[in-house]
Amino acid sequence: MSDRRTPPIFLDHASTTPLDPRVAAVMIEVLQGPLGIGNPSSSTHAPGRAAAAAIEQARVEVAQLIGADPRDLVFTSGATEADNLAVLGLAHGLKSRGRHLVTSRTEHKAVLDPCKQLEKRGWQIGWLEPARDGRITPEALAAALREDTQGEAAKIVGERRHGDAAHVERLAVVFRDALRALKDISWNDHPQHRLPGLLSISVDGVEGESLIAAMPSIAVSSGAACDSALGEPSYVLRAQGLSPELAQSTLRISFGRFNSEAEALGAAEILRSAVGGLRECDAPGAPAGTGWHMGAAGSLREGARIRVYLRASPAVAGESRAAARIEALEFRAATCPAVRAVLDELQRRCIGRALADPA
């Protein structure tokens, strides 16, 4: 059990990343200073004009970082809005050049959903199928392009970015190497051709949400995240060819610039221990001793695979078999924490009761 006062090792940088302390300091300075009271749209007074100037200065700095014209930058409320605006805006703005777009089945929902919307409105979408390791080959992309395909590419360069990429990739290699001895696992990403620091691991026979719950000292996501709250197998992993069961048994680990090698090694050890404990809870074979009766229900595809072992006391002379008492009850399950809690409560309540009335 981890100390609740100790922050978990954060390995979910693919969804968000900790704020750089230097950035936080500037944000606090702006919010608490004169700029914090100005509305940039209010050009009739000094605070408004100062706020507008600060935003334009930020626009220039971001443009320099990515090699863009400041006039081409639009600040949005977040990634989903930005993706939607980019896809729909470019599609409609360039429709005179053609109504054909190319994307992949593994794109983020913020890209897939507007593409599907365009498809309903008459655009033709070329859907690229990924390889088992999630890659889209250059040959597949080239084959999908047509004369009327809309497209635009941007190359982001910067010394800091390259340094961070090398650091997080080194941590990913350390983490992966530390798990070599763990049996029945599979990696869903290419060893080299992938986003630096991002790993996807499937643990056969272990339900993903249970694994996350068993590691409170690590912050990771199940599947490909984003839709993880829905409880459905990741559409990205399904598009890569994983079975629903294996997709439900998958974790996404993503390292960031503030992670250390010690954290990578520690996280690997915590994962090994958690997998061992959960597999023990779902170990094959009946409990020790004789007289056990076994039943089973569910599957990992349904979110829970449960086997129940029951042993009843010998029937007393003159009484029916239904009057016998439940002497022992054990559950072997690959399931989520909520179902595991229900099984534990059932075990507590049923032992000692008559077979005819276990409730």
Coordinates of C-alpha atoms in Angstrom, one line a residue:
M1 CA 0.0 0.0 0.0
S2 CA 1.5 3.4 -1.0
D3 CA 1.6 6.4 1.3
R4 CA -1.3 8.6 0.2
R5 CA 0.8 11.6 1.0
T6 CA 3.4 10.7 -1.6
P7 CA 2.5 11.7 -5.1
P8 CA 2.4 8.8 -7.6
I9 CA 5.0 8.3 -10.3
F10 CA 3.3 10.1 -13.1
L11 CA 3.5 8.0 -16.3
D12 CA 0.6 9.4 -18.3
H13 CA 2.2 12.3 -20.1
A14 CA 0.4 11.3 -23.3
S15 CA -2.8 12.7 -21.8
T16 CA -1.3 15.7 -20.0
T17 CA 1.9 16.7 -18.4
P18 CA 3.0 18.5 -15.3
L19 CA 3.4 22.3 -15.6
D20 CA 7.0 23.5 -15.7
P21 CA 7.6 25.5 -12.5
R22 CA 9.0 28.4 -14.5
V23 CA 5.8 28.5 -16.5
A24 CA 3.7 28.4 -13.4
A25 CA 5.7 31.3 -11.9
V26 CA 5.0 33.5 -14.9
M27 CA 1.3 32.5 -15.0
I28 CA 0.9 33.5 -11.3
E29 CA 2.8 36.7 -11.9
V30 CA 0.5 37.6 -14.8
L31 CA -2.7 36.5 -13.1
Q32 CA -2.0 38.4 -9.9
G33 CA -0.4 41.4 -11.5
P34 CA -1.9 44.3 -13.6
L35 CA -2.3 42.1 -16.7
G36 CA -4.6 39.8 -14.8
I37 CA -7.4 42.4 -14.6
G38 CA -7.5 43.4 -18.3
N39 CA -9.8 42.0 -21.0
P40 CA -7.8 41.9 -24.2
S41 CA -10.9 42.8 -26.2
S42 CA -11.2 46.1 -24.2
S43 CA -9.0 48.5 -26.1
T44 CA -10.5 51.6 -24.5
H45 CA -8.3 51.4 -21.4
A46 CA -4.7 50.6 -20.5
P47 CA -5.3 47.2 -18.7
G48 CA -7.1 45.9 -21.7
R49 CA -4.5 47.1 -24.2
A50 CA -1.7 45.6 -22.0
A51 CA -3.5 42.2 -21.9
A52 CA -3.9 42.2 -25.6
A53 CA -0.2 43.1 -26.1
A54 CA 0.8 40.2 -23.8
I55 CA -1.3 37.8 -25.9
E56 CA 0.2 39.0 -29.1
Q57 CA 3.7 38.6 -27.7
A58 CA 2.9 35.1 -26.7
R59 CA 1.6 34.4 -30.2
V60 CA 4.9 35.6 -31.6
E61 CA 6.9 33.4 -29.3
V62 CA 4.9 30.3 -30.1
A63 CA 5.2 31.1 -33.8
Q64 CA 9.0 31.3 -33.5
L65 CA 9.1 28.0 -31.7
I66 CA 7.4 26.1 -34.5
G67 CA 8.5 28.2 -37.5
A68 CA 5.1 29.7 -38.3
D69 CA 3.7 33.1 -39.1
P70 CA 2.1 34.6 -36.0
R71 CA -0.9 35.6 -38.1
D72 CA -1.6 31.9 -38.8
L73 CA -1.9 31.0 -35.1
V74 CA -5.3 30.8 -33.4
F75 CA -5.4 30.1 -29.7
T76 CA -8.2 27.7 -28.7
S77 CA -9.5 26.3 -25.4
G78 CA -7.8 22.9 -25.9
A79 CA -6.7 20.1 -28.2
T80 CA -10.1 18.8 -29.2
E81 CA -11.3 22.2 -30.3
A82 CA -8.0 22.8 -32.2
D83 CA -8.2 19.4 -34.0
N84 CA -11.9 20.0 -34.9
L85 CA -11.1 23.5 -36.2
A86 CA -8.1 22.4 -38.2
V87 CA -9.9 19.5 -39.9
L88 CA -13.2 21.2 -40.6
G89 CA -11.6 24.6 -41.4
L90 CA -9.1 23.2 -43.9
A91 CA -11.6 20.9 -45.5
H92 CA -14.1 23.7 -46.2
G93 CA -11.4 26.3 -46.9
L94 CA -9.7 24.1 -49.6
K95 CA -12.8 22.3 -50.9
S96 CA -12.3 23.9 -54.3
R97 CA -9.1 21.8 -54.6
G98 CA -10.9 18.6 -53.9
R99 CA -13.0 16.7 -51.3
H100 CA -10.7 13.8 -50.5
L101 CA -9.1 13.4 -47.1
V102 CA -6.8 10.7 -45.8
T103 CA -6.5 9.7 -42.2
S104 CA -6.0 6.5 -40.1
R105 CA -8.3 4.3 -38.0
T106 CA -6.0 5.0 -35.0
E107 CA -6.3 8.8 -35.1
H108 CA -7.6 10.6 -32.0
K109 CA -11.4 10.9 -31.8
A110 CA -11.0 14.7 -32.1
V111 CA -9.8 14.0 -35.7
L112 CA -11.9 11.0 -36.5
D113 CA -15.2 12.5 -35.5
P114 CA -15.0 15.6 -37.8
C115 CA -13.7 13.3 -40.6
K116 CA -16.9 11.2 -40.2
Q117 CA -19.0 14.4 -40.2
L118 CA -17.4 15.4 -43.5
E119 CA -17.9 12.0 -44.9
K120 CA -21.7 12.4 -44.3
R121 CA -21.6 15.7 -46.1
G122 CA -20.0 14.3 -49.3
W123 CA -16.3 14.3 -48.7
Q124 CA -14.4 11.1 -49.5
I125 CA -12.2 9.7 -46.7
G126 CA -9.4 7.4 -47.3
W127 CA -9.2 5.2 -44.1
L128 CA -5.7 3.8 -43.6
E129 CA -5.4 0.6 -41.7
P130 CA -2.4 0.3 -39.2
A131 CA 0.0 -2.5 -38.9
R132 CA 0.0 -4.7 -35.8
D133 CA 2.5 -2.3 -34.2
G134 CA 0.3 0.7 -35.0
R135 CA 2.4 2.1 -37.8
I136 CA 1.1 3.5 -41.1
T137 CA 3.7 2.8 -43.8
P138 CA 4.8 5.6 -46.2
E139 CA 3.8 3.2 -49.0
A140 CA 0.3 2.9 -47.7
L141 CA 0.0 6.7 -47.4
A142 CA 1.3 7.3 -50.9
A143 CA -1.1 4.8 -52.3
A144 CA -4.0 6.6 -50.7
L145 CA -3.2 10.0 -52.1
R146 CA -5.0 11.4 -55.1
E147 CA -4.9 14.5 -57.2
D148 CA -7.8 15.9 -55.2
T149 CA -6.4 15.0 -51.7
Q150 CA -6.1 17.9 -49.3
G151 CA -2.9 17.9 -47.3
E152 CA -0.5 20.0 -45.2
A153 CA 2.6 19.1 -43.2
A154 CA 4.6 20.9 -40.5
K155 CA 8.0 20.1 -39.1
I156 CA 8.7 21.1 -35.5
V157 CA 12.3 21.6 -34.6
G158 CA 14.0 22.8 -31.5
E159 CA 17.0 21.9 -29.3
R160 CA 14.9 21.5 -26.2
R161 CA 12.4 19.2 -27.9
H162 CA 15.2 16.9 -29.2
G163 CA 16.8 16.8 -25.8
D164 CA 13.5 15.8 -24.1
A165 CA 12.8 13.2 -26.8
A166 CA 16.1 11.5 -26.2
H167 CA 15.6 11.6 -22.4
V168 CA 12.1 10.1 -22.4
E169 CA 13.0 7.5 -25.0
R170 CA 15.9 6.4 -22.8
L171 CA 13.5 6.0 -19.9
A172 CA 11.1 3.9 -22.1
V173 CA 14.0 1.6 -23.0
V174 CA 15.0 1.2 -19.3
F175 CA 11.4 0.4 -18.4
R176 CA 10.9 -2.1 -21.2
D177 CA 14.2 -3.9 -20.4
A178 CA 13.2 -4.1 -16.8
L179 CA 10.1 -6.1 -17.8
R180 CA 11.9 -8.7 -20.0
A181 CA 11.4 -11.5 -17.4
L182 CA 7.6 -10.8 -17.1
K183 CA 5.8 -13.6 -18.9
D184 CA 2.8 -13.5 -21.2
I185 CA 3.0 -9.8 -22.1
S186 CA 3.1 -8.2 -25.5
W187 CA 4.1 -4.7 -26.7
N188 CA 1.8 -3.0 -29.1
D189 CA 4.3 -0.5 -30.4
H190 CA 7.3 -0.8 -32.7
P191 CA 10.6 -0.9 -30.8
Q192 CA 12.1 2.1 -32.8
H193 CA 9.4 3.7 -35.0
R194 CA 7.1 5.2 -32.4
L195 CA 6.6 8.4 -30.4
P196 CA 9.6 8.7 -28.0
G197 CA 8.7 7.7 -24.4
L198 CA 5.3 6.2 -25.3
L199 CA 4.7 2.5 -24.6
S200 CA 1.7 0.2 -24.9
I201 CA 1.8 -3.1 -23.1
S202 CA -0.8 -5.9 -22.9
V203 CA -0.7 -8.3 -20.0
D204 CA -2.5 -11.5 -20.9
G205 CA -5.1 -12.6 -18.4
V206 CA -5.1 -9.5 -16.3
E207 CA -7.9 -7.0 -16.5
G208 CA -6.5 -3.5 -17.2
E209 CA -8.6 -1.5 -14.7
S210 CA -7.7 -4.0 -11.9
L211 CA -4.0 -3.6 -12.7
I212 CA -4.3 0.2 -12.5
A213 CA -6.1 -0.1 -9.2
A214 CA -3.4 -2.4 -7.9
M215 CA -0.8 0.3 -8.6
P216 CA -1.9 3.4 -6.7
S217 CA 1.7 4.7 -6.6
I218 CA 1.8 4.9 -10.5
A219 CA -0.4 7.2 -12.7
V220 CA -1.0 5.4 -16.0
S221 CA -3.9 5.0 -18.4
S222 CA -5.6 1.9 -19.7
G223 CA -5.8 1.1 -23.4
A224 CA -5.2 4.2 -25.5
A225 CA -6.9 6.4 -22.9
C226 CA -9.2 9.3 -23.9
D227 CA -12.2 7.0 -24.0
S228 CA -11.0 4.9 -21.1
A229 CA -13.9 6.1 -18.8
L230 CA -16.4 4.4 -21.1
G231 CA -15.1 1.0 -20.2
E232 CA -15.0 -0.1 -23.9
P233 CA -11.9 -1.7 -25.5
S234 CA -9.8 0.9 -27.2
Y235 CA -10.7 1.4 -30.8
V236 CA -7.1 2.2 -31.5
L237 CA -6.0 -1.2 -30.2
R238 CA -8.8 -3.0 -32.0
A239 CA -7.8 -1.3 -35.2
Q240 CA -4.3 -2.7 -34.6
G241 CA -5.8 -6.2 -34.5
L242 CA -5.9 -6.9 -30.8
S243 CA -8.7 -9.1 -29.5
P244 CA -11.3 -7.4 -27.2
E245 CA -9.9 -9.4 -24.3
L246 CA -6.3 -8.3 -24.9
A247 CA -7.4 -4.7 -25.5
Q248 CA -9.0 -4.8 -22.1
S249 CA -5.7 -5.9 -20.6
T250 CA -3.6 -3.1 -22.0
L251 CA -1.8 -0.2 -20.3
R252 CA -0.4 3.0 -21.9
I253 CA 2.7 4.3 -20.3
S254 CA 4.1 7.7 -21.3
F255 CA 7.2 9.3 -19.9
G256 CA 7.9 13.0 -19.6
R257 CA 10.8 15.3 -19.2
F258 CA 10.5 15.4 -15.4
N259 CA 10.6 11.6 -14.9
S260 CA 13.9 9.9 -13.8
E261 CA 15.5 6.6 -14.4
A262 CA 14.9 5.6 -10.8
E263 CA 11.1 6.2 -11.4
A264 CA 11.2 4.1 -14.6
L265 CA 12.9 1.2 -12.7
G266 CA 10.6 1.6 -9.7
A267 CA 7.5 1.6 -11.9
A268 CA 8.6 -1.5 -13.6
E269 CA 9.1 -3.3 -10.3
I270 CA 5.6 -2.1 -9.1
L271 CA 4.1 -3.4 -12.3
R272 CA 5.8 -6.8 -12.0
S273 CA 4.5 -7.1 -8.4
A274 CA 1.0 -6.1 -9.3
V275 CA 0.7 -8.5 -12.2
G276 CA 2.0 -11.3 -10.0
G277 CA -0.6 -10.6 -7.3
L278 CA -3.5 -10.4 -9.8
R279 CA -2.5 -13.6 -11.5
E280 CA -2.4 -15.3 -8.2
C281 CA -6.0 -14.2 -7.6
D282 CA -6.9 -15.8 -10.9
A283 CA -4.6 -18.8 -10.6
P284 CA -5.9 -22.0 -12.4
G285 CA -6.7 -25.1 -10.4
A286 CA -8.9 -25.8 -7.4
P287 CA -7.9 -24.7 -3.9
A288 CA -6.1 -27.3 -1.7
G289 CA -8.1 -30.2 -0.4
T290 CA -11.0 -32.2 -1.7
G291 CA -14.7 -31.8 -2.0
W292 CA -14.7 -28.6 -4.1
H293 CA -17.4 -27.8 -6.6
M294 CA -16.6 -25.3 -9.4
G295 CA -18.6 -22.9 -11.5
A296 CA -17.6 -20.2 -13.9
A297 CA -19.1 -17.1 -15.5
G298 CA -18.0 -14.2 -17.8
S299 CA -14.9 -13.5 -19.7
L300 CA -12.3 -10.7 -20.0
R301 CA -14.2 -9.5 -23.1
E302 CA -17.2 -8.8 -20.8
G303 CA -15.0 -7.1 -18.2
A304 CA -14.9 -10.0 -15.7
R305 CA -13.9 -13.6 -15.7
I306 CA -14.9 -15.4 -12.5
R307 CA -14.5 -19.0 -11.2
V308 CA -16.1 -19.9 -8.0
Y309 CA -15.1 -22.9 -5.8
L310 CA -17.5 -24.1 -3.1
R311 CA -17.2 -26.8 -0.5
A312 CA -20.2 -27.8 1.6
S313 CA -20.3 -29.7 4.9
P314 CA -21.5 -33.3 4.8
A315 CA -25.3 -33.6 4.9
V316 CA -26.6 -34.6 8.3
A317 CA -28.6 -37.8 8.5
G318 CA -32.3 -37.2 7.8
E319 CA -31.7 -33.8 6.2
S320 CA -31.7 -33.0 2.5
R321 CA -28.6 -32.0 0.7
A322 CA -29.9 -28.5 0.4
A323 CA -29.7 -28.2 4.2
A324 CA -25.9 -28.6 4.1
R325 CA -23.9 -25.6 5.0
I326 CA -21.3 -23.7 2.9
E327 CA -18.1 -24.6 4.6
A328 CA -15.7 -22.8 2.3
L329 CA -16.0 -20.4 -0.7
E330 CA -13.3 -19.0 -2.9
F331 CA -13.3 -16.9 -6.0
R332 CA -10.7 -16.8 -8.7
A333 CA -11.3 -13.7 -10.8
A334 CA -9.8 -11.4 -13.4
T335 CA -12.0 -8.4 -12.9
C336 CA -12.2 -4.8 -11.9
P337 CA -11.9 -3.6 -8.2
A338 CA -15.7 -3.0 -7.9
V339 CA -16.5 -6.6 -8.8
R340 CA -13.7 -7.9 -6.6
A341 CA -15.2 -6.0 -3.7
V342 CA -18.6 -7.6 -4.4
L343 CA -17.0 -11.1 -4.5
D344 CA -15.3 -10.5 -1.2
E345 CA -18.6 -9.4 0.4
L346 CA -20.4 -12.5 -1.0
Q347 CA -17.7 -14.7 0.4
R348 CA -18.1 -13.1 3.8
R349 CA -21.9 -13.4 3.8
C350 CA -22.3 -16.9 2.3
I351 CA -19.9 -19.0 4.5
G352 CA -21.9 -20.9 7.1
R353 CA -25.2 -20.5 5.3
A354 CA -27.3 -23.3 4.0
L355 CA -26.9 -24.2 0.3
A356 CA -30.6 -23.6 -0.2
D357 CA -30.4 -20.1 1.1
P358 CA -26.9 -18.6 0.6
A359 CA -28.2 -15.1 0.5

